Amino acid sequence: MTTQTTAPETPGAREADAPSGLLPLPERAARALALGGSALTALSTFLAWTWTAAFPGDLTVYGYPGGLQVLVLAGALLATLLALASYRPKGLRWLVPAGADPALRLATLATFATSWYTVLAISTRLGGLVNLEPGGFLVAVAALAALAGALALPFHRPAPDPADPDDTGWTKTRHGLAHTWATAKAAFTADTPRPVPALPSCAEILIIVGILALGLAVFTYGIGTEYDEQFTGFLITAGLGFAALGKAGLVAHAAQITARHRNTTLCGAFVAAALFPFTQTDDQYATLGVYILVFATVALGLNIVVGLAGLLDLGYVAFLGVGAYAAALVSGSPGSPFGVHVPFWAAVLAGAAASLVFGVLIGAPTLRLRGDYLAIVTLGFGEIFRITANNLDGTSGPDITNGSNGVSAIPDLDVLGFDFGARHHLGGFAIGRFANYFFLMLIITAVVVLVFRRSGDSRIGRAWVAIREDETAALAMGINGFRVKLTAFAVGACLAGLAGTVQAHVTYTVTPEQYLFAGPIPPNSAFLLAAVVLGGMGTISGPLIGAALLFLIPNKLQFLGDYQLFAFGVALILLMRFRPEGLIPNRRRRLEFHQDTPAPTHLTKAGA
């Protein structure tokens, strides 16, 4: 009788065979579930989700997606590609240079959140689940299955902290909760960097063109959302989709490509922005476009003060108001006591010069302060400007600003016979009033970007960065701190006044209530500062993107009513928690907030 022997079990073999994801599924089954669920979700968008057209977006049609189905389809296609990349990492390495699994989790989460939000919105608005067609039930089940499969994929578990035998009660519970949070976070953040082969210059330029075209398409879709549920779904899909691309390594790879072709990227970005009015059939959304450019230009000027020089200015919107009032008073408005009508170039110079003078006058006595004290003084200046503009009404003071009524009936610009208030036709496209001002503001933005970039790369720009990093060390190295900070203050004020000259003509009226510290609608000092921090301090593209988001989102979230600022604040808190360096940070700030990131061989310039 022979005895059957069993091979000894190697240590760790049981752990290797066991599922290591958040859900107890084998890895092969989890990948199949994520891929199949994502593909089925994409197919479900071609079915009807409801039987009635009472829900906006026309989700009753078979054969092509509409409304929120388009967003679900985009998220499902991205999740399907990432699931295929996790199956074939060698063939699709270009798609996931940093690994597929963390990106797949975020992509399936985006699809799940958007699809379930749509299903719940249909049920809530129309009165129950009975209003769903089979496609609505199918997308709910398929999206949930795809997310479950992605969460069951293995990830790198964080090493647990050594247990302290003296810990009891709440201390052990706290350590357990912390470890659980670290485990869940690792499921979405773990990645394995992979080398990406270099591409020829022509191929990289084509990639830049594709990135800009995608950015223009996403911005045009977001600004053109027609109803509240569609914009909310857009925020969910775009936010989580961008995070998924970041975890896949595509955002970092794109940043490296654009950094190697900075001039091409900047020129291409302005060309893409100039194409925006041609994508609109009327002036409705071109209005938002020109206001976004005004807000973004002022935020970029504030980025010099806060992002480069490190000076916390809480009254920066006052410089925008100084430029707007100066231009309005000399542009032929009937409400102006001066009765002067100068050409636009003279009004631009007047607005920029007035803001520059005020910047020097305010900065000279206050810039010897630091930190919170400087912030309090600038906050006071912003309020003093608004109160003074209210009092210069001929009763409480001299008649200059017409008090709370402001300077009204500012005429449209007429530059070299081109009337900005009239409708023009260009290449078969009708260009309205706000589109005309959009192109003008785009030129102003290009000037501000040029000033920011050249000054950031100059000797004075390096001095600003030195003051921001350590003012004491900079003074010890021979930098004249007061002069350097005053220069930053003056340049930032001048750029804000430059944008204010265009804002005065776009809005027709300049009133003190437009220049508050905080309010529901930007521009104001609080939103300007948030745009700089949110986008990425010390960069060019960061404040531009941050300002666009901070202006667009409040305008689209007005249906929330009194809860608008609450929801907006929660979103900012979450973003600062998970990405404190901003959406488009430079390498210095990325290293400050992520010390575990390997240091680059060289640092980018201040305006990168």
Coordinates of C-alpha atoms in Angstrom, one line a residue:
M1 CA 0.0 0.0 0.0
T2 CA 1.5 3.2 -1.1
T3 CA 1.1 6.4 0.8
Q4 CA 0.3 9.5 -1.3
T5 CA 2.4 12.5 -0.3
T6 CA 1.3 16.0 -0.7
A7 CA 3.8 18.7 -1.6
P8 CA 4.3 21.2 1.1
E9 CA 2.4 24.4 0.6
T10 CA 4.8 27.2 -0.1
P11 CA 4.4 30.3 2.2
G12 CA 2.2 32.9 0.7
A13 CA 0.7 30.5 -1.9
R14 CA -2.7 30.8 -0.3
E15 CA -2.5 34.6 -0.3
A16 CA -1.4 34.6 -3.9
D17 CA -4.4 32.5 -5.0
A18 CA -6.9 34.5 -2.9
P19 CA -8.5 37.6 -4.4
S20 CA -6.8 40.8 -3.3
G21 CA -9.4 43.4 -4.4
L22 CA -12.1 45.1 -2.5
L23 CA -14.6 42.4 -3.6
P24 CA -14.0 38.6 -3.2
L25 CA -13.8 37.6 -6.9
P26 CA -11.0 35.8 -8.8
E27 CA -8.9 38.1 -10.9
R28 CA -9.8 36.5 -14.2
A29 CA -13.5 36.7 -13.4
A30 CA -13.2 40.3 -12.2
R31 CA -11.5 41.4 -15.5
A32 CA -14.1 39.6 -17.5
L33 CA -16.9 41.2 -15.5
A34 CA -15.4 44.7 -15.9
L35 CA -14.9 44.3 -19.6
G36 CA -18.3 42.7 -20.3
G37 CA -20.1 45.2 -18.0
S38 CA -18.5 48.2 -19.7
A39 CA -19.2 46.9 -23.2
L40 CA -22.8 46.1 -22.3
T41 CA -23.2 49.6 -20.8
A42 CA -22.0 51.1 -24.1
L43 CA -24.5 49.0 -26.0
S44 CA -27.4 50.0 -23.7
T45 CA -27.0 53.7 -24.7
F46 CA -28.5 52.7 -28.1
L47 CA -31.7 51.5 -26.4
A48 CA -34.5 53.6 -25.0
W49 CA -34.2 54.4 -21.3
T50 CA -37.7 55.8 -20.9
W51 CA -41.0 55.8 -22.8
T52 CA -41.9 59.4 -22.5
A53 CA -40.3 62.6 -23.8
A54 CA -41.1 64.5 -20.6
F55 CA -37.6 63.9 -19.4
P56 CA -35.2 66.2 -21.4
G57 CA -32.7 64.8 -23.8
D58 CA -35.0 62.5 -25.8
L59 CA -34.1 59.2 -24.2
T60 CA -36.9 57.4 -26.0
V61 CA -35.2 56.6 -29.3
Y62 CA -33.7 53.3 -30.3
G63 CA -30.6 53.3 -32.5
Y64 CA -28.6 56.4 -31.3
P65 CA -27.9 57.9 -28.0
G66 CA -29.1 61.3 -26.9
G67 CA -28.8 63.6 -23.9
L68 CA -27.2 61.9 -20.9
Q69 CA -26.8 58.7 -22.9
V70 CA -23.9 60.4 -24.8
L71 CA -22.0 60.9 -21.5
V72 CA -22.6 57.4 -20.4
L73 CA -21.4 56.1 -23.8
A74 CA -18.2 58.2 -23.6
G75 CA -17.5 56.8 -20.1
A76 CA -18.3 53.3 -21.1
L77 CA -16.0 53.4 -24.2
L78 CA -13.2 54.7 -22.0
A79 CA -13.8 51.9 -19.5
T80 CA -13.9 49.3 -22.2
L81 CA -10.6 50.5 -23.7
L82 CA -9.0 50.4 -20.2
A83 CA -10.4 46.9 -19.6
L84 CA -8.9 45.7 -22.9
A85 CA -5.6 47.3 -21.9
S86 CA -5.6 45.4 -18.6
Y87 CA -6.1 42.2 -20.7
R88 CA -3.4 43.1 -23.2
P89 CA -0.9 45.3 -21.4
K90 CA 1.8 44.9 -24.1
G91 CA -0.3 45.7 -27.1
L92 CA -2.0 48.7 -25.5
R93 CA 0.9 50.0 -23.4
W94 CA 0.6 53.4 -25.1
L95 CA -2.9 53.8 -23.6
V96 CA -1.9 53.0 -20.0
P97 CA 1.7 54.0 -19.5
A98 CA 1.2 54.0 -15.7
G99 CA -1.0 50.9 -15.4
A100 CA -4.6 50.1 -16.3
D101 CA -6.3 48.9 -13.1
P102 CA -6.5 52.2 -11.1
A103 CA -7.7 54.0 -14.2
L104 CA -10.2 51.3 -14.9
R105 CA -11.7 51.7 -11.4
L106 CA -12.2 55.4 -11.9
A107 CA -13.6 55.0 -15.4
T108 CA -16.2 52.4 -14.3
L109 CA -17.0 54.6 -11.3
A110 CA -17.7 57.5 -13.7
T111 CA -20.0 55.4 -15.9
F112 CA -21.8 54.0 -12.9
A113 CA -22.3 57.4 -11.3
T114 CA -23.6 59.0 -14.5
S115 CA -25.9 56.1 -15.4
W116 CA -27.4 55.7 -12.0
Y117 CA -27.8 59.4 -11.6
T118 CA -29.7 59.4 -14.9
V119 CA -31.9 56.5 -13.9
L120 CA -32.7 58.1 -10.5
A121 CA -33.4 61.4 -12.1
I122 CA -35.8 59.8 -14.5
S123 CA -37.5 58.0 -11.7
T124 CA -37.7 61.1 -9.5
R125 CA -38.9 63.5 -12.1
L126 CA -41.4 61.2 -13.8
G127 CA -42.7 59.4 -10.7
G128 CA -41.1 56.0 -10.2
L129 CA -39.2 53.1 -11.8
V130 CA -42.3 52.3 -13.9
N131 CA -41.2 55.0 -16.3
L132 CA -38.0 53.1 -17.2
E133 CA -37.7 51.1 -20.4
P134 CA -35.6 47.9 -20.6
G135 CA -32.6 50.0 -21.6
G136 CA -32.7 51.9 -18.4
F137 CA -32.7 48.7 -16.3
L138 CA -29.9 47.2 -18.5
V139 CA -27.6 50.2 -18.1
A140 CA -28.1 50.2 -14.3
V141 CA -27.2 46.5 -14.0
A142 CA -24.3 46.6 -16.5
A143 CA -22.7 49.7 -15.0
L144 CA -22.9 48.2 -11.5
A145 CA -21.4 44.9 -12.8
A146 CA -18.5 46.8 -14.4
L147 CA -17.8 48.7 -11.2
A148 CA -17.9 45.5 -9.2
G149 CA -15.5 43.8 -11.5
A150 CA -13.1 46.8 -11.4
L151 CA -13.2 46.9 -7.6
A152 CA -12.4 43.2 -7.4
L153 CA -9.1 43.6 -9.3
P154 CA -6.0 43.2 -7.2
F155 CA -4.1 46.2 -5.9
H156 CA -1.1 46.9 -3.8
R157 CA -2.1 46.7 -0.2
P158 CA -0.5 49.3 2.1
A159 CA 1.8 47.9 4.8
P160 CA -0.1 48.0 8.1
D161 CA 1.3 49.9 11.0
P162 CA 2.9 47.8 13.7
A163 CA 0.4 47.1 16.5
D164 CA 1.0 48.6 19.9
P165 CA 0.1 46.2 22.7
D166 CA -0.7 49.1 25.0
D167 CA -3.3 50.4 22.5
T168 CA -6.9 49.7 23.6
G169 CA -10.4 50.8 22.8
W170 CA -10.7 53.9 20.6
T171 CA -7.0 53.8 19.6
K172 CA -7.3 50.4 18.0
T173 CA -10.5 51.4 16.3
R174 CA -8.8 54.6 14.9
H175 CA -5.9 52.5 13.6
G176 CA -8.3 50.1 12.0
L177 CA -10.3 52.8 10.3
A178 CA -7.1 54.4 9.1
H179 CA -5.9 51.1 7.6
T180 CA -9.3 50.5 6.0
W181 CA -9.2 54.0 4.4
A182 CA -5.6 53.4 3.2
T183 CA -6.7 50.1 1.6
A184 CA -9.6 51.6 -0.2
K185 CA -7.5 54.6 -1.3
A186 CA -4.9 52.2 -2.7
A187 CA -7.5 50.6 -4.8
F188 CA -7.9 53.8 -6.8
T189 CA -4.3 55.1 -6.6
A190 CA -2.0 52.2 -7.0
D191 CA -0.1 52.2 -10.2
T192 CA 2.9 50.7 -11.8
P193 CA 4.9 53.2 -13.9
R194 CA 5.9 51.9 -17.3
P195 CA 8.3 53.5 -19.8
V196 CA 6.8 55.2 -22.8
P197 CA 8.9 55.2 -26.0
A198 CA 9.8 58.6 -27.5
L199 CA 7.9 59.8 -30.6
P200 CA 9.0 61.8 -33.6
S201 CA 8.4 65.6 -33.3
C202 CA 5.7 65.5 -36.0
A203 CA 3.8 62.7 -34.2
E204 CA 4.0 64.7 -30.9
I205 CA 2.6 67.8 -32.7
L206 CA -0.3 65.7 -34.0
I207 CA -0.9 64.5 -30.4
I208 CA -1.0 68.1 -29.3
V209 CA -3.5 69.0 -32.0
G210 CA -5.6 66.0 -30.9
I211 CA -5.4 67.2 -27.2
L212 CA -6.5 70.7 -28.1
A213 CA -9.3 69.4 -30.3
L214 CA -10.5 67.2 -27.5
G215 CA -10.4 70.1 -25.1
L216 CA -12.4 72.3 -27.4
A217 CA -15.0 69.6 -27.9
V218 CA -15.3 69.0 -24.1
F219 CA -15.5 72.7 -23.3
T220 CA -18.1 73.3 -26.1
Y221 CA -20.2 70.4 -24.9
G222 CA -20.1 71.6 -21.3
I223 CA -20.9 75.2 -22.0
G224 CA -23.7 74.2 -24.3
T225 CA -25.5 71.8 -21.9
E226 CA -29.2 72.6 -22.2
Y227 CA -30.6 71.4 -18.9
D228 CA -29.5 70.9 -15.3
E229 CA -29.3 67.1 -15.3
Q230 CA -27.1 67.1 -18.4
F231 CA -24.6 69.5 -16.8
T232 CA -24.5 67.5 -13.6
G233 CA -23.8 64.4 -15.6
F234 CA -21.2 66.2 -17.6
L235 CA -19.4 67.2 -14.3
I236 CA -19.4 63.6 -13.1
T237 CA -18.2 62.1 -16.3
A238 CA -15.6 64.8 -17.1
G239 CA -14.2 64.9 -13.6
L240 CA -13.8 61.2 -13.0
G241 CA -12.8 60.6 -16.7
F242 CA -10.0 63.2 -16.3
A243 CA -8.9 61.4 -13.1
A244 CA -8.9 58.1 -14.9
L245 CA -6.7 59.5 -17.6
G246 CA -4.4 60.8 -15.0
K247 CA -4.1 57.4 -13.2
A248 CA -3.4 55.8 -16.6
G249 CA -0.5 58.1 -17.0
L250 CA -1.8 59.9 -20.1
V251 CA -2.1 63.3 -18.5
A252 CA 1.5 63.2 -17.3
H253 CA 2.7 61.9 -20.7
A254 CA 0.7 64.7 -22.5
A255 CA 2.3 67.2 -20.1
Q256 CA 5.7 66.1 -21.1
I257 CA 4.9 66.4 -24.8
T258 CA 3.5 69.9 -24.4
A259 CA 6.4 70.9 -22.3
R260 CA 8.8 70.0 -25.2
H261 CA 6.7 72.1 -27.6
R262 CA 5.6 75.0 -25.4
N263 CA 5.4 77.6 -28.2
T264 CA 3.4 75.2 -30.5
T265 CA 1.0 74.4 -27.6
L266 CA 0.4 78.0 -26.7
C267 CA -0.3 79.0 -30.3
G268 CA -2.5 76.0 -30.9
A269 CA -4.4 76.7 -27.7
F270 CA -5.2 80.3 -28.9
V271 CA -6.2 78.9 -32.3
A272 CA -8.6 76.4 -30.6
A273 CA -10.1 79.1 -28.5
A274 CA -10.6 81.3 -31.6
L275 CA -12.6 78.5 -33.1
F276 CA -15.1 78.4 -30.3
P277 CA -17.4 81.2 -31.6
F278 CA -17.7 79.3 -34.9
T279 CA -19.1 76.2 -33.0
Q280 CA -22.1 78.3 -31.8
T281 CA -25.2 79.0 -33.7
D282 CA -26.0 82.2 -31.7
D283 CA -24.5 84.6 -29.1
Q284 CA -26.0 82.8 -26.1
Y285 CA -22.9 80.8 -25.1
A286 CA -20.4 83.3 -26.6
T287 CA -21.6 85.6 -23.8
L288 CA -20.3 83.1 -21.2
G289 CA -17.1 82.7 -23.3
V290 CA -16.2 86.4 -23.2
Y291 CA -16.9 86.6 -19.4
I292 CA -14.8 83.5 -18.9
L293 CA -11.9 85.2 -20.7
V294 CA -12.2 88.3 -18.6
F295 CA -12.2 86.3 -15.4
A296 CA -9.3 84.1 -16.6
T297 CA -7.2 87.1 -17.6
V298 CA -7.6 88.7 -14.3
A299 CA -6.8 85.4 -12.5
L300 CA -3.6 85.2 -14.5
G301 CA -2.7 88.7 -13.4
L302 CA -3.4 87.6 -9.8
N303 CA -1.2 84.6 -10.4
I304 CA 1.8 86.9 -10.6
V305 CA 1.1 88.3 -7.2
V306 CA 0.1 85.1 -5.5
G307 CA 1.6 82.3 -7.6
L308 CA 5.0 83.8 -8.4
A309 CA 5.7 86.4 -5.6
G310 CA 3.7 84.6 -2.9
L311 CA 1.8 87.8 -1.8
L312 CA -1.7 87.0 -0.5
D313 CA -4.0 89.7 -2.1
L314 CA -7.7 89.5 -1.0
G315 CA -8.7 92.8 -2.7
Y316 CA -7.4 92.2 -6.2
V317 CA -10.8 92.6 -7.9
A318 CA -10.6 96.3 -7.0
F319 CA -7.9 96.8 -9.7
L320 CA -10.3 95.3 -12.2
G321 CA -12.8 97.9 -11.1
V322 CA -10.3 100.7 -11.3
G323 CA -9.5 99.8 -14.9
A324 CA -13.2 99.4 -15.8
Y325 CA -14.2 102.8 -14.3
A326 CA -11.2 104.6 -15.9
A327 CA -12.2 103.2 -19.3
A328 CA -15.9 103.9 -18.8
L329 CA -15.3 107.6 -17.8
V330 CA -13.4 108.4 -21.0
S331 CA -15.3 106.2 -23.5
G332 CA -18.2 108.7 -24.2
S333 CA -20.7 107.4 -21.7
P334 CA -23.6 109.9 -21.0
G335 CA -23.1 109.0 -17.3
S336 CA -19.5 110.3 -17.3
P337 CA -19.1 113.8 -15.8
F338 CA -16.1 114.4 -18.0
G339 CA -17.9 114.2 -21.4
V340 CA -14.8 112.6 -23.1
H341 CA -14.8 110.1 -25.8
V342 CA -11.3 108.8 -26.7
P343 CA -10.3 106.0 -29.0
F344 CA -10.2 102.5 -27.6
W345 CA -6.4 102.3 -27.5
A346 CA -6.4 105.5 -25.3
A347 CA -9.1 104.0 -23.0
V348 CA -7.0 100.8 -22.7
L349 CA -3.9 102.8 -21.7
A350 CA -6.0 104.9 -19.3
G351 CA -7.4 101.8 -17.6
A352 CA -4.1 100.0 -17.3
A353 CA -2.3 103.2 -16.1
A354 CA -4.9 103.9 -13.5
S355 CA -4.7 100.4 -12.1
L356 CA -0.9 100.6 -12.2
V357 CA -0.9 103.8 -10.2
F358 CA -3.3 102.5 -7.7
G359 CA -1.2 99.3 -7.4
V360 CA 1.9 101.4 -6.6
L361 CA 0.0 103.7 -4.2
I362 CA -1.5 100.7 -2.3
G363 CA 1.6 98.6 -2.4
A364 CA 4.2 101.2 -1.3
P365 CA 3.0 101.5 2.3
T366 CA 1.7 98.0 2.8
L367 CA 4.2 95.6 1.2
R368 CA 6.5 95.8 4.1
L369 CA 3.9 93.6 5.9
R370 CA 3.9 89.8 5.5
G371 CA 1.5 87.0 5.5
D372 CA -1.9 87.5 7.2
Y373 CA -1.3 91.2 7.9
L374 CA -0.8 91.9 4.2
A375 CA -3.9 89.9 3.4
I376 CA -6.0 92.0 5.8
V377 CA -4.7 95.2 4.4
T378 CA -5.5 94.2 0.8
L379 CA -8.9 93.1 1.9
G380 CA -9.5 96.5 3.4
F381 CA -8.4 98.1 0.1
G382 CA -11.0 96.2 -1.8
E383 CA -13.7 97.3 0.5
I384 CA -12.4 100.9 0.5
F385 CA -12.6 101.0 -3.3
R386 CA -16.2 99.8 -3.4
I387 CA -17.3 102.2 -0.6
T388 CA -15.5 105.1 -2.3
A389 CA -17.1 104.4 -5.7
N390 CA -20.5 104.4 -3.9
N391 CA -19.8 107.8 -2.2
L392 CA -18.6 109.6 -5.3
D393 CA -22.1 110.5 -6.4
G394 CA -22.2 114.2 -6.0
T395 CA -23.9 114.1 -2.6
S396 CA -21.5 112.3 -0.2
G397 CA -18.6 113.4 -2.4
P398 CA -17.7 114.8 -5.8
D399 CA -19.7 113.6 -8.7
I400 CA -17.3 111.2 -10.5
T401 CA -18.7 107.6 -10.4
N402 CA -22.4 108.4 -10.1
G403 CA -22.6 106.4 -6.9
S404 CA -24.5 103.1 -6.7
N405 CA -26.0 103.8 -10.2
G406 CA -22.6 103.5 -11.8
V407 CA -21.5 104.6 -15.2
S408 CA -24.1 103.4 -17.6
A409 CA -24.8 103.4 -21.4
I410 CA -21.1 102.8 -22.3
P411 CA -21.1 102.7 -26.1
D412 CA -19.8 99.7 -28.1
L413 CA -16.3 99.9 -29.4
D414 CA -15.6 101.1 -32.9
V415 CA -12.0 100.3 -33.9
L416 CA -10.9 101.3 -37.4
G417 CA -14.5 101.2 -38.6
F418 CA -15.2 97.8 -37.1
D419 CA -18.3 98.1 -34.9
F420 CA -18.1 95.5 -32.1
G421 CA -21.8 95.9 -31.4
A422 CA -22.9 94.9 -34.9
R423 CA -23.4 91.5 -36.4
H424 CA -20.8 90.5 -39.0
H425 CA -20.5 87.6 -41.4
L426 CA -17.2 85.7 -41.8
G427 CA -16.8 82.7 -44.1
G428 CA -20.5 81.9 -44.0
F429 CA -20.6 82.2 -40.1
A430 CA -22.5 85.0 -38.4
I431 CA -20.4 86.6 -35.7
G432 CA -22.5 88.5 -33.1
R433 CA -21.7 91.2 -30.5
F434 CA -20.3 88.9 -27.8
A435 CA -18.3 86.9 -30.3
N436 CA -16.7 90.2 -31.4
Y437 CA -15.7 91.0 -27.9
F438 CA -14.6 87.4 -27.4
F439 CA -12.0 87.8 -30.2
L440 CA -10.9 91.1 -28.7
M441 CA -10.6 89.6 -25.2
L442 CA -8.6 86.7 -26.7
I443 CA -6.1 89.2 -28.0
I444 CA -5.9 90.8 -24.5
T445 CA -5.4 87.3 -23.0
A446 CA -2.6 86.6 -25.4
V447 CA -0.9 89.8 -24.3
V448 CA -1.3 88.9 -20.6
V449 CA 0.1 85.4 -21.2
L450 CA 3.1 86.9 -23.0
V451 CA 3.8 89.3 -20.2
F452 CA 3.4 86.5 -17.6
R453 CA 5.7 84.1 -19.5
R454 CA 8.4 86.7 -20.2
S455 CA 8.4 88.1 -16.7
G456 CA 8.3 84.7 -15.1
D457 CA 11.4 83.6 -17.2
S458 CA 13.3 86.8 -16.5
R459 CA 15.6 87.8 -13.6
I460 CA 12.7 89.6 -11.8
G461 CA 10.6 86.4 -12.2
R462 CA 13.3 84.4 -10.5
A463 CA 13.4 87.0 -7.7
W464 CA 9.7 86.7 -7.3
V465 CA 10.0 82.9 -6.9
A466 CA 12.9 83.4 -4.4
I467 CA 10.7 85.8 -2.3
R468 CA 7.9 83.3 -2.4
E469 CA 10.0 80.4 -1.2
D470 CA 11.9 82.1 1.5
E471 CA 11.9 85.9 1.8
T472 CA 14.6 85.9 4.5
A473 CA 17.0 83.8 2.5
A474 CA 16.2 86.0 -0.6
L475 CA 17.1 89.2 1.3
A476 CA 20.3 87.6 2.6
M477 CA 21.2 86.9 -1.0
G478 CA 21.0 90.5 -2.0
I479 CA 17.5 90.7 -3.5
N480 CA 15.7 94.0 -2.8
G481 CA 12.5 92.4 -1.4
F482 CA 10.4 95.6 -1.2
R483 CA 11.2 96.6 -4.8
V484 CA 10.6 93.1 -6.1
K485 CA 7.2 92.8 -4.4
L486 CA 6.1 96.2 -5.5
T487 CA 6.9 95.3 -9.1
A488 CA 4.8 92.2 -8.8
F489 CA 2.0 94.2 -7.3
A490 CA 2.1 96.9 -10.0
V491 CA 2.3 94.4 -12.9
G492 CA -0.6 92.4 -11.5
A493 CA -2.7 95.5 -11.0
C494 CA -1.9 96.7 -14.6
L495 CA -3.0 93.4 -16.1
A496 CA -6.2 93.5 -14.1
G497 CA -6.9 97.0 -15.3
L498 CA -6.3 95.9 -18.9
A499 CA -9.0 93.3 -18.6
G500 CA -11.3 95.8 -16.9
T501 CA -11.3 98.1 -20.0
V502 CA -12.9 95.4 -22.1
Q503 CA -15.3 94.4 -19.3
A504 CA -16.7 97.9 -19.1
H505 CA -17.7 97.8 -22.8
V506 CA -19.0 94.3 -22.7
T507 CA -21.4 94.9 -19.7
Y508 CA -22.4 98.4 -20.8
T509 CA -22.5 99.5 -17.1
V510 CA -19.9 99.7 -14.3
T511 CA -21.3 99.6 -10.8
P512 CA -19.6 99.2 -7.4
E513 CA -21.6 95.9 -6.7
Q514 CA -19.7 94.2 -9.5
Y515 CA -16.4 94.2 -7.4
L516 CA -17.1 92.5 -4.1
F517 CA -14.8 90.3 -2.1
A518 CA -17.2 87.4 -2.3
G519 CA -20.5 86.7 -4.1
P520 CA -22.5 84.0 -5.9
I521 CA -21.2 85.0 -9.3
P522 CA -17.6 85.8 -10.2
P523 CA -15.5 87.8 -10.8
N524 CA -14.8 88.7 -7.1
S525 CA -11.6 88.4 -5.0
A526 CA -12.5 85.1 -3.4
F527 CA -13.3 83.4 -6.7
L528 CA -10.2 84.9 -8.3
L529 CA -8.0 83.5 -5.5
A530 CA -9.8 80.1 -5.7
A531 CA -9.2 80.0 -9.5
V532 CA -5.4 80.5 -9.0
V533 CA -5.2 77.9 -6.2
L534 CA -7.5 75.4 -8.0
G535 CA -5.9 75.7 -11.4
G536 CA -2.3 75.6 -10.1
M537 CA -0.2 78.5 -8.8
G538 CA 2.7 79.7 -10.8
T539 CA 1.5 78.3 -14.1
I540 CA -0.1 79.7 -17.2
S541 CA -2.7 77.1 -18.1
G542 CA -3.7 76.5 -14.5
P543 CA -5.5 79.8 -13.7
L544 CA -7.0 79.8 -17.1
I545 CA -8.6 76.4 -16.6
G546 CA -9.5 77.1 -13.0
A547 CA -11.2 80.4 -13.9
A548 CA -13.2 78.7 -16.7
L549 CA -14.4 76.1 -14.3
L550 CA -15.2 78.6 -11.5
F551 CA -17.2 80.8 -13.8
L552 CA -19.0 78.1 -15.7
I553 CA -20.0 75.9 -12.8
P554 CA -21.8 78.6 -10.7
N555 CA -23.7 79.7 -13.8
K556 CA -24.8 76.2 -14.5
L557 CA -25.6 75.3 -10.9
Q558 CA -28.2 78.1 -10.4
F559 CA -30.9 75.5 -10.1
L560 CA -29.5 74.5 -6.7
G561 CA -30.7 77.9 -5.3
D562 CA -29.5 78.5 -1.8
Y563 CA -27.5 75.3 -1.8
Q564 CA -25.3 76.4 -4.7
L565 CA -22.4 77.8 -2.7
F566 CA -22.6 74.9 -0.3
A567 CA -22.3 72.3 -3.1
F568 CA -19.5 74.4 -4.7
G569 CA -17.6 74.6 -1.4
V570 CA -17.9 70.8 -0.9
A571 CA -16.5 70.3 -4.3
L572 CA -13.5 72.6 -3.6
I573 CA -12.8 70.9 -0.3
L574 CA -12.7 67.5 -2.0
L575 CA -10.5 68.7 -4.7
M576 CA -8.1 70.3 -2.3
R577 CA -8.1 67.1 -0.3
F578 CA -7.2 64.8 -3.2
R579 CA -5.2 67.3 -5.4
P580 CA -3.9 70.1 -3.2
E581 CA -1.3 71.2 -5.8
G582 CA -4.1 72.2 -8.3
L583 CA -5.3 70.8 -11.6
I584 CA -2.3 71.9 -13.6
P585 CA 0.6 72.2 -11.1
N586 CA 4.2 72.9 -11.9
R587 CA 6.8 70.4 -10.8
R588 CA 7.9 72.4 -7.8
R589 CA 4.5 72.3 -6.2
R590 CA 3.9 68.7 -7.2
L591 CA 7.1 67.7 -5.3
E592 CA 6.0 69.8 -2.3
F593 CA 2.7 67.9 -1.9
H594 CA 4.0 64.5 -3.1
Q595 CA 7.3 63.9 -1.5
D596 CA 7.3 60.3 -2.5
T597 CA 7.4 61.3 -6.2
P598 CA 10.9 60.9 -7.7
A599 CA 12.6 64.2 -8.3
P600 CA 12.9 65.2 -11.9
T601 CA 16.3 65.8 -13.5
H602 CA 15.4 69.4 -14.2
L603 CA 12.6 71.7 -13.0
T604 CA 10.3 73.5 -15.3
K605 CA 10.2 77.3 -15.6
A606 CA 7.8 79.4 -13.6
G607 CA 5.3 79.7 -16.4
A608 CA 5.2 76.1 -17.4

